[in-house]
Each structure stands twice: as C-alpha cells, then as structure tokens.
Amino acid sequence: MRGIGKVSLIGAGPGDPDLLTVKALKRIQEAEVVVYDRLVSQEIMDLVPPKTALYPVGKKPKSHPIPQEEINQLLVDLAKEGKRVVRLKGGDPFIFGRGSEEAAELVTAGVDYEVVPGITAAQGCASSLNLPLTHRGLATGLRYVTGHCQKDIPLDLDWASLADPNTTLVIYMGLAAIKEISAKLVEHGMPTDMPAVAISKGTTSEEQKVFGTLTTISELAKEAKLPTPTLFMIGDVVGLKGTLELTSYSGSDAKWGERPHLEVING
Ligand SMILES: C[S@@+](CC[C@H](N)C(=O)[O-])C[C@H]1O[C@@H](n2cnc3c(N)ncnc32)[C@H](O)[C@@H]1O
C-alpha cells in the first residue's frame, strides 16, 4: 500500500515559461497529478508530461466554478491516495493566490507540503516593461495591493498611506475598480500627474500596455479594452518609461530623480 503523498504548491510565474524556476520545472516533470489554475499559461501546461492526470480548477473574475473548499479537499484526497501532487498557480502561490489557505487545510489534514515560489506578476510585468519597482530617489518602498472588492462593498483600503508618492503601488485584480482607486488616491493627496501603466497578459506574446497618469489611466485602460489579467503600476518609477531601453535612451530627455514629462501612449 502506498503511503501518504505530498503536495507542492508551485508558483508558475506570470506566463512566460522561461520564468518558471528550475525547482518548479522538476516538480512538474515528476508529478503524478497537476491541479492548475486558469492563469497558468498553455506553454507551461505543455511542459506537463502527457501521462500526468490534470485537474483544471480555474476561477474567472466573478465566476468561481469550483469553490475553494472543494479545491482544498481535492488536494487532501489526492495526497491521501499517495499521489505526488503539484498545485500549480499563476505568479507566486503566497501573493494573492490563496496558497496559504490551501497550506492551512493540508496542515490540518496532516498532509506534507512544500511551497515553490514563483515570479509574481508585479516583478514579471515590471521587467517586461523595463521598469524598476524601486529606484533610489524615486521610490523608497513598494506595495502590492488588491483592487478586488466584494460584490457591492466599496474597497476598504488605507488610502492615506497608499497615497504616499515615494512608494510604488502595484494593484492586482484592479481592472474593475481602477477608477475608484485613482479617485481615492487623488483625494488623499497623490499628485494627479503621477505616472501609471496598465499591463495585460504581461510577459506573454499577447502582452498589451497603456501608459498614462493617475487621472487618465482608468479611461485609457477602458478605451484599450484590456483583457484580464491586468495589473496597474502607479508611481514615479513608471515615469522612467523608455529610459532603460537602449534603443530609445539617446532620444529621451528624462533625467534621474525628476518626473519626466509623459506622453500618453496606447499600445
Ligand atoms: C488572483 S491574482 C493572482 C496573483 C498571482 N498569485 C501572482 O503572484 O502574480 C490575479 C491578478 O494577478 C495579476 N496578474 C497575474 N498574471 C498577470 C499577467 N501575466 N499580466 C498582468 N497581470 C497579471 C492581475 O492583476 C490579476 O488580476
């Protein structure tokens, strides 16, 4: 009889399969079962050996076909059957990924597990845009914030601290609420011309991005009809757009430490 199995909670990164860690790839290749989310890209799913059993449990915004409790139970049951289980999630499993809820259930059920971190969307998208998340003189800190609000309940965030102009804000799950988020940040003192970017399907071949300012980004993202998943980056580091790219450096008049004049670019 087989003993109890093990679950690997693995971050698949933001989409580009080359951003998978070596450890994640090894676990995927050794897995008997892969339980995966909607945000895991097809290129990464193509790395799963053909004989591995697959369980898609993806959620879409406003649609949760498989309740989280059932996903938790599935992981416990598969491990108790003695399987080597990979639980594959987009980005990092412990950043807005409900990985810790799954870990708690595994611990309660006495199932061994490990976490294999992934590159979170903020890091993947910022790199894809050739933008830093922090930069001396521009951003002394960084905050990852959820823009997801429960049905009909206004976002309850600490707006006064989020409006700090020295901190880069990265908004996950913010597509539906970006108008409200921008308005609240302005209301709490963030400069209206603070550079902002919306990036959709970052690091993949379908990546799209829209640059603007705190006051224009919501309308520009709407006009561009950006699909999910979309991430927003707000802060002076976004004003470095183009300056860290060799091709455009000589033509840029942006200087370190000053907010460059931004043209609004759709694309
Ligand atoms: C439920 S959260 C999961 C975050 C994930 N655990 C991570 O660390 O990136 C989903 C949100 O992540 C962001 N996201 C994930 N992948 C992305 C990508 N490739 N491009 C843009 N945003 C992405 C979007 O804001 C999306 O709404």
PDB file of N, CA and C in Angstrom, residues 82-127:
ATOM      1  N   GLY A  82      -1.854   8.848  -1.905  1.00  0.00           N
ATOM      2  CA  GLY A  82      -0.426   8.559  -2.046  1.00  0.00           C
ATOM      3  C   GLY A  82       0.211   9.217  -3.265  1.00  0.00           C
ATOM      4  N   LYS A  83      -0.512  10.181  -3.881  1.00  0.00           N
ATOM      5  CA  LYS A  83      -0.005  10.788  -5.126  1.00  0.00           C
ATOM      6  C   LYS A  83       1.013  11.910  -4.862  1.00  0.00           C
ATOM      7  N   ARG A  84       1.898  12.083  -5.835  1.00  0.00           N
ATOM      8  CA  ARG A  84       2.761  13.282  -5.841  1.00  0.00           C
ATOM      9  C   ARG A  84       1.961  14.363  -6.561  1.00  0.00           C
ATOM     10  N   VAL A  85       1.481  15.331  -5.806  1.00  0.00           N
ATOM     11  CA  VAL A  85       0.553  16.325  -6.346  1.00  0.00           C
ATOM     12  C   VAL A  85       1.255  17.662  -6.549  1.00  0.00           C
ATOM     13  N   VAL A  86       1.096  18.217  -7.739  1.00  0.00           N
ATOM     14  CA  VAL A  86       1.544  19.590  -7.978  1.00  0.00           C
ATOM     15  C   VAL A  86       0.311  20.472  -8.034  1.00  0.00           C
ATOM     16  N   ARG A  87       0.298  21.497  -7.194  1.00  0.00           N
ATOM     17  CA  ARG A  87      -0.772  22.507  -7.234  1.00  0.00           C
ATOM     18  C   ARG A  87      -0.157  23.733  -7.886  1.00  0.00           C
ATOM     19  N   LEU A  88      -0.550  23.973  -9.145  1.00  0.00           N
ATOM     20  CA  LEU A  88       0.116  25.000  -9.961  1.00  0.00           C
ATOM     21  C   LEU A  88      -0.736  26.261 -10.016  1.00  0.00           C
ATOM     22  N   LYS A  89      -0.119  27.371  -9.613  1.00  0.00           N
ATOM     23  CA  LYS A  89      -0.842  28.634  -9.564  1.00  0.00           C
ATOM     24  C   LYS A  89      -0.082  29.702 -10.338  1.00  0.00           C
ATOM     25  N   GLY A  90      -0.808  30.713 -10.852  1.00  0.00           N
ATOM     26  CA  GLY A  90      -0.150  31.814 -11.548  1.00  0.00           C
ATOM     27  C   GLY A  90       0.683  32.639 -10.575  1.00  0.00           C
ATOM     28  N   GLY A  91       1.770  33.210 -11.062  1.00  0.00           N
ATOM     29  CA  GLY A  91       2.592  34.086 -10.227  1.00  0.00           C
ATOM     30  C   GLY A  91       3.209  33.342  -9.067  1.00  0.00           C
ATOM     31  N   ASP A  92       3.044  33.889  -7.879  1.00  0.00           N
ATOM     32  CA  ASP A  92       3.535  33.254  -6.650  1.00  0.00           C
ATOM     33  C   ASP A  92       2.327  32.755  -5.846  1.00  0.00           C
ATOM     34  N   PRO A  93       2.412  31.535  -5.303  1.00  0.00           N
ATOM     35  CA  PRO A  93       1.221  30.998  -4.620  1.00  0.00           C
ATOM     36  C   PRO A  93       0.845  31.742  -3.349  1.00  0.00           C
ATOM     37  N   PHE A  94       1.814  32.475  -2.766  1.00  0.00           N
ATOM     38  CA  PHE A  94       1.535  33.163  -1.498  1.00  0.00           C
ATOM     39  C   PHE A  94       1.310  34.661  -1.697  1.00  0.00           C
ATOM     40  N   ILE A  95       1.154  35.096  -2.962  1.00  0.00           N
ATOM     41  CA  ILE A  95       0.803  36.510  -3.191  1.00  0.00           C
ATOM     42  C   ILE A  95      -0.546  36.530  -3.899  1.00  0.00           C
ATOM     43  N   PHE A  96      -1.575  36.924  -3.189  1.00  0.00           N
ATOM     44  CA  PHE A  96      -2.948  36.951  -3.696  1.00  0.00           C
ATOM     45  C   PHE A  96      -3.304  35.658  -4.425  1.00  0.00           C
ATOM     46  N   GLY A  97      -2.795  34.551  -3.916  1.00  0.00           N
ATOM     47  CA  GLY A  97      -3.006  33.285  -4.628  1.00  0.00           C
ATOM     48  C   GLY A  97      -3.771  32.237  -3.828  1.00  0.00           C
ATOM     49  N   ARG A  98      -4.173  32.582  -2.626  1.00  0.00           N
ATOM     50  CA  ARG A  98      -4.891  31.674  -1.727  1.00  0.00           C
ATOM     51  C   ARG A  98      -4.096  30.412  -1.401  1.00  0.00           C
ATOM     52  N   GLY A  99      -2.780  30.483  -1.684  1.00  0.00           N
ATOM     53  CA  GLY A  99      -1.917  29.337  -1.386  1.00  0.00           C
ATOM     54  C   GLY A  99      -1.870  29.042   0.103  1.00  0.00           C
ATOM     55  N   SER A 100      -1.929  30.089   0.917  1.00  0.00           N
ATOM     56  CA  SER A 100      -1.835  29.873   2.362  1.00  0.00           C
ATOM     57  C   SER A 100      -3.097  29.194   2.897  1.00  0.00           C
ATOM     58  N   GLU A 101      -4.247  29.438   2.238  1.00  0.00           N
ATOM     59  CA  GLU A 101      -5.476  28.748   2.673  1.00  0.00           C
ATOM     60  C   GLU A 101      -5.352  27.253   2.382  1.00  0.00           C
ATOM     61  N   GLU A 102      -4.784  26.945   1.228  1.00  0.00           N
ATOM     62  CA  GLU A 102      -4.599  25.534   0.869  1.00  0.00           C
ATOM     63  C   GLU A 102      -3.577  24.885   1.800  1.00  0.00           C
ATOM     64  N   ALA A 103      -2.511  25.624   2.111  1.00  0.00           N
ATOM     65  CA  ALA A 103      -1.491  25.096   3.021  1.00  0.00           C
ATOM     66  C   ALA A 103      -2.112  24.798   4.383  1.00  0.00           C
ATOM     67  N   ALA A 104      -2.971  25.703   4.859  1.00  0.00           N
ATOM     68  CA  ALA A 104      -3.595  25.510   6.175  1.00  0.00           C
ATOM     69  C   ALA A 104      -4.440  24.237   6.186  1.00  0.00           C
ATOM     70  N   GLU A 105      -5.167  23.990   5.103  1.00  0.00           N
ATOM     71  CA  GLU A 105      -6.003  22.778   5.025  1.00  0.00           C
ATOM     72  C   GLU A 105      -5.141  21.519   5.009  1.00  0.00           C
ATOM     73  N   LEU A 106      -4.011  21.597   4.297  1.00  0.00           N
ATOM     74  CA  LEU A 106      -3.106  20.440   4.230  1.00  0.00           C
ATOM     75  C   LEU A 106      -2.532  20.149   5.617  1.00  0.00           C
ATOM     76  N   VAL A 107      -2.159  21.200   6.321  1.00  0.00           N
ATOM     77  CA  VAL A 107      -1.610  21.024   7.668  1.00  0.00           C
ATOM     78  C   VAL A 107      -2.671  20.391   8.570  1.00  0.00           C
ATOM     79  N   THR A 108      -3.897  20.907   8.483  1.00  0.00           N
ATOM     80  CA  THR A 108      -4.989  20.382   9.319  1.00  0.00           C
ATOM     81  C   THR A 108      -5.214  18.891   9.031  1.00  0.00           C
ATOM     82  N   ALA A 109      -5.068  18.529   7.745  1.00  0.00           N
ATOM     83  CA  ALA A 109      -5.307  17.131   7.367  1.00  0.00           C
ATOM     84  C   ALA A 109      -4.068  16.257   7.569  1.00  0.00           C
ATOM     85  N   GLY A 110      -2.979  16.848   8.027  1.00  0.00           N
ATOM     86  CA  GLY A 110      -1.757  16.080   8.269  1.00  0.00           C
ATOM     87  C   GLY A 110      -1.037  15.682   6.990  1.00  0.00           C
ATOM     88  N   VAL A 111      -1.200  16.495   5.936  1.00  0.00           N
ATOM     89  CA  VAL A 111      -0.549  16.188   4.650  1.00  0.00           C
ATOM     90  C   VAL A 111       0.715  17.041   4.508  1.00  0.00           C
ATOM     91  N   ASP A 112       1.796  16.387   4.133  1.00  0.00           N
ATOM     92  CA  ASP A 112       3.064  17.106   3.941  1.00  0.00           C
ATOM     93  C   ASP A 112       2.970  17.984   2.682  1.00  0.00           C
ATOM     94  N   TYR A 113       3.553  19.152   2.751  1.00  0.00           N
ATOM     95  CA  TYR A 113       3.533  20.024   1.572  1.00  0.00           C
ATOM     96  C   TYR A 113       4.786  20.888   1.562  1.00  0.00           C
ATOM     97  N   GLU A 114       5.035  21.483   0.405  1.00  0.00           N
ATOM     98  CA  GLU A 114       6.128  22.456   0.283  1.00  0.00           C
ATOM     99  C   GLU A 114       5.631  23.607  -0.580  1.00  0.00           C
ATOM    100  N   VAL A 115       6.307  24.746  -0.476  1.00  0.00           N
ATOM    101  CA  VAL A 115       5.986  25.887  -1.339  1.00  0.00           C
ATOM    102  C   VAL A 115       7.167  26.126  -2.262  1.00  0.00           C
ATOM    103  N   VAL A 116       6.888  26.214  -3.550  1.00  0.00           N
ATOM    104  CA  VAL A 116       7.927  26.579  -4.513  1.00  0.00           C
ATOM    105  C   VAL A 116       7.532  27.956  -5.054  1.00  0.00           C
ATOM    106  N   PRO A 117       8.267  29.000  -4.674  1.00  0.00           N
ATOM    107  CA  PRO A 117       7.826  30.341  -5.057  1.00  0.00           C
ATOM    108  C   PRO A 117       7.871  30.562  -6.563  1.00  0.00           C
ATOM    109  N   GLY A 118       7.052  31.512  -7.005  1.00  0.00           N
ATOM    110  CA  GLY A 118       7.057  31.870  -8.426  1.00  0.00           C
ATOM    111  C   GLY A 118       7.300  33.357  -8.564  1.00  0.00           C
ATOM    112  N   ILE A 119       7.609  33.775  -9.765  1.00  0.00           N
ATOM    113  CA  ILE A 119       7.771  35.213 -10.016  1.00  0.00           C
ATOM    114  C   ILE A 119       6.381  35.824 -10.047  1.00  0.00           C
ATOM    115  N   THR A 120       6.156  36.760  -9.142  1.00  0.00           N
ATOM    116  CA  THR A 120       4.827  37.358  -9.080  1.00  0.00           C
ATOM    117  C   THR A 120       4.617  38.319 -10.258  1.00  0.00           C
ATOM    118  N   ALA A 121       3.337  38.565 -10.561  1.00  0.00           N
ATOM    119  CA  ALA A 121       3.002  39.391 -11.734  1.00  0.00           C
ATOM    120  C   ALA A 121       3.702  40.747 -11.684  1.00  0.00           C
ATOM    121  N   ALA A 122       3.810  41.341 -10.501  1.00  0.00           N
ATOM    122  CA  ALA A 122       4.440  42.667 -10.390  1.00  0.00           C
ATOM    123  C   ALA A 122       5.866  42.632 -10.927  1.00  0.00           C
ATOM    124  N   GLN A 123       6.615  41.612 -10.511  1.00  0.00           N
ATOM    125  CA  GLN A 123       8.015  41.527 -10.941  1.00  0.00           C
ATOM    126  C   GLN A 123       8.113  41.208 -12.436  1.00  0.00           C
ATOM    127  N   GLY A 124       7.299  40.244 -12.874  1.00  0.00           N
ATOM    128  CA  GLY A 124       7.344  39.856 -14.286  1.00  0.00           C
ATOM    129  C   GLY A 124       6.961  41.020 -15.183  1.00  0.00           C
ATOM    130  N   CYS A 125       5.876  41.706 -14.824  1.00  0.00           N
ATOM    131  CA  CYS A 125       5.382  42.801 -15.673  1.00  0.00           C
ATOM    132  C   CYS A 125       6.349  43.977 -15.666  1.00  0.00           C
ATOM    133  N   ALA A 126       6.867  44.323 -14.490  1.00  0.00           N
ATOM    134  CA  ALA A 126       7.809  45.454 -14.420  1.00  0.00           C
ATOM    135  C   ALA A 126       9.030  45.167 -15.294  1.00  0.00           C
ATOM    136  N   SER A 127       9.548  43.948 -15.214  1.00  0.00           N
ATOM    137  CA  SER A 127      10.728  43.609 -16.023  1.00  0.00           C
ATOM    138  C   SER A 127      10.393  43.661 -17.508  1.00  0.00           C
TER     139      SER A 127
END
